[in-house]
mmCIF file of C-alpha atoms in Angstrom:
data_model
loop_
_atom_site.group_PDB
_atom_site.id
_atom_site.type_symbol
_atom_site.label_atom_id
_atom_site.label_comp_id
_atom_site.label_asym_id
_atom_site.label_seq_id
_atom_site.Cartn_x
_atom_site.Cartn_y
_atom_site.Cartn_z
ATOM 1 C CA ALA A 709 3.882 -49.758 45.741
ATOM 2 C CA ARG A 710 4.600 -47.177 48.389
ATOM 3 C CA SER A 711 4.085 -43.423 48.494
ATOM 4 C CA TYR A 712 5.338 -40.662 50.728
ATOM 5 C CA GLY A 713 3.399 -37.494 49.881
ATOM 6 C CA PHE A 714 4.382 -36.568 46.317
ATOM 7 C CA LEU A 715 7.112 -39.196 46.090
ATOM 8 C CA GLY A 716 6.527 -42.859 45.360
ATOM 9 C CA TYR A 717 7.815 -45.873 43.644
ATOM 10 C CA LEU A 718 6.398 -48.935 41.948
ATOM 11 C CA ARG A 719 8.156 -52.255 41.379
ATOM 12 C CA LEU A 720 6.991 -54.696 38.678
ATOM 13 C CA ALA A 721 8.113 -58.300 38.383
ATOM 14 C CA LEU A 722 7.116 -59.745 35.051
ATOM 15 C CA THR A 723 7.624 -63.412 34.332
ATOM 16 C CA LYS A 724 7.198 -63.369 30.588
ATOM 17 C CA PRO A 725 8.149 -60.709 27.972
ATOM 18 C CA HIS A 726 5.884 -57.592 27.848
ATOM 19 C CA GLU A 727 5.437 -56.020 24.488
ATOM 20 C CA VAL A 728 4.520 -52.405 24.041
ATOM 21 C CA ILE A 729 2.761 -51.389 20.741
ATOM 22 C CA GLU A 730 2.863 -47.734 19.748
ATOM 23 C CA SER A 731 -0.756 -46.812 19.191
ATOM 24 C CA LYS A 732 -0.065 -43.473 17.628
ATOM 25 C CA PRO A 733 2.429 -43.415 14.779
ATOM 26 C CA ASP A 734 4.798 -40.476 14.389
ATOM 27 C CA THR A 735 3.437 -37.451 12.472
ATOM 28 C CA GLU A 736 4.381 -37.627 8.825
ATOM 29 C CA LEU A 737 6.012 -34.659 7.184
ATOM 30 C CA TYR A 738 4.320 -34.140 3.869
ATOM 31 C CA ASP A 739 6.389 -32.959 0.869
ATOM 32 C CA LEU A 740 4.575 -29.945 -0.455
ATOM 33 C CA ARG A 741 7.033 -29.665 -3.345
ATOM 34 C CA MET A 742 8.095 -26.187 -2.149
ATOM 35 C CA ALA A 743 11.779 -26.432 -2.993
ATOM 36 C CA THR A 744 11.220 -28.066 -6.416
ATOM 37 C CA PRO A 745 7.593 -27.626 -7.540
ATOM 38 C CA PHE A 746 6.722 -29.583 -10.636
ATOM 39 C CA PRO A 747 5.870 -27.597 -13.807
ATOM 40 C CA SER A 748 2.001 -28.087 -13.648
ATOM 41 C CA LEU A 749 1.986 -26.833 -10.021
ATOM 42 C CA MET A 750 3.933 -23.734 -11.069
ATOM 43 C CA GLU A 751 1.500 -23.107 -13.952
ATOM 44 C CA HIS A 752 -1.444 -23.520 -11.558
ATOM 45 C CA CYS A 753 0.071 -21.102 -9.031
ATOM 46 C CA ALA A 754 0.870 -18.535 -11.754
ATOM 47 C CA GLY A 755 -2.903 -18.426 -12.398
ATOM 48 C CA TYR A 756 -3.458 -16.854 -8.965
ATOM 49 C CA ASP A 757 -2.738 -13.109 -8.774
ATOM 50 C CA LEU A 758 -2.766 -12.667 -5.035
ATOM 51 C CA GLU A 759 -2.352 -8.890 -5.163
ATOM 52 C CA SER A 760 -5.464 -8.217 -7.352
ATOM 53 C CA MET A 761 -7.787 -10.793 -5.748
ATOM 54 C CA GLU A 762 -10.823 -9.865 -3.828
ATOM 55 C CA ASP A 763 -10.631 -10.517 -0.119
ATOM 56 C CA MET A 764 -13.062 -13.440 -0.235
ATOM 57 C CA ASP A 765 -11.187 -15.103 -3.084
ATOM 58 C CA HIS A 766 -7.866 -14.555 -1.224
ATOM 59 C CA ALA A 767 -9.382 -16.079 1.892
ATOM 60 C CA HIS A 768 -10.255 -19.296 -0.034
ATOM 61 C CA THR A 769 -6.847 -19.660 -1.767
ATOM 62 C CA PRO A 770 -5.137 -22.863 -0.885
ATOM 63 C CA TYR A 771 -2.171 -22.280 1.474
ATOM 64 C CA VAL A 772 0.168 -24.190 -0.726
ATOM 65 C CA ILE A 773 -0.315 -21.638 -3.434
ATOM 66 C CA ILE A 774 0.379 -18.756 -0.976
ATOM 67 C CA LEU A 775 3.550 -20.610 0.148
ATOM 68 C CA ILE A 776 4.701 -21.125 -3.496
ATOM 69 C CA HIS A 777 4.272 -17.406 -4.162
ATOM 70 C CA ALA A 778 6.224 -16.641 -0.922
ATOM 71 C CA VAL A 779 9.064 -18.977 -1.954
ATOM 72 C CA GLN A 780 9.253 -17.202 -5.362
ATOM 73 C CA ARG A 781 9.446 -13.739 -3.698
ATOM 74 C CA TRP A 782 12.117 -15.057 -1.232
ATOM 75 C CA ARG A 783 14.174 -16.538 -4.064
ATOM 76 C CA GLU A 784 13.968 -13.318 -6.101
ATOM 77 C CA ALA A 785 15.329 -11.349 -3.147
ATOM 78 C CA HIS A 786 17.990 -13.888 -2.101
ATOM 79 C CA ASP A 787 19.722 -15.046 -5.293
ATOM 80 C CA GLY A 788 17.533 -18.065 -5.820
ATOM 81 C CA GLN A 789 18.300 -19.616 -2.335
ATOM 82 C CA LEU A 790 15.787 -21.032 0.061
ATOM 83 C CA PRO A 791 15.889 -19.823 3.703
ATOM 84 C CA LYS A 792 18.676 -21.311 5.732
ATOM 85 C CA GLY A 793 19.091 -21.082 9.415
ATOM 86 C CA PHE A 794 16.789 -19.935 12.220
ATOM 87 C CA GLY A 795 16.991 -16.211 11.376
ATOM 88 C CA GLU A 796 16.155 -16.589 7.682
ATOM 89 C CA LYS A 797 13.413 -19.042 8.458
ATOM 90 C CA ASN A 798 11.825 -16.398 10.826
ATOM 91 C CA GLU A 799 12.121 -13.762 8.074
ATOM 92 C CA PHE A 800 10.335 -16.147 5.670
ATOM 93 C CA LYS A 801 7.506 -16.664 8.221
ATOM 94 C CA GLU A 802 7.219 -12.865 8.500
ATOM 95 C CA LEU A 803 7.034 -12.686 4.656
ATOM 96 C CA VAL A 804 4.151 -15.212 4.626
ATOM 97 C CA LYS A 805 2.424 -13.303 7.432
ATOM 98 C CA SER A 806 2.813 -10.026 5.509
ATOM 99 C CA MET A 807 0.935 -11.618 2.571
ATOM 100 C CA ALA A 808 -2.152 -12.111 4.710
ATOM 101 C CA ARG A 809 -5.128 -9.785 4.381
ATOM 102 C CA PRO A 810 -6.566 -8.146 7.479
ATOM 103 C CA GLN A 811 -9.813 -9.698 8.576
ATOM 104 C CA LYS A 812 -12.904 -7.521 8.490
ATOM 105 C CA GLU A 813 -15.404 -7.437 11.252
ATOM 106 C CA SER A 814 -18.709 -9.149 10.614
ATOM 107 C CA GLU A 815 -21.637 -6.710 10.663
#
């Protein structure tokens, strides 16, 4: 190995095969059933009235339920379609952010 300031090189000569094992698997993308929620999930989400909830109850609402409500609002406004493309996905993110409640300062 040689180095010249910030530049350098290293030469390896291996006589037998060298195997590399990936220690960290790729992150899985979980299916939250947002596009096609099953009937019991829809019934469960319908039991949450996000508009009339107290702030503490709203803060402890599972995020999937908030997302399901956001998808329903989006579909009502966009002829039953899910967000497509970068611009619409950003609009959807803003819709989800608008459903958040402002945090109150602790006294």
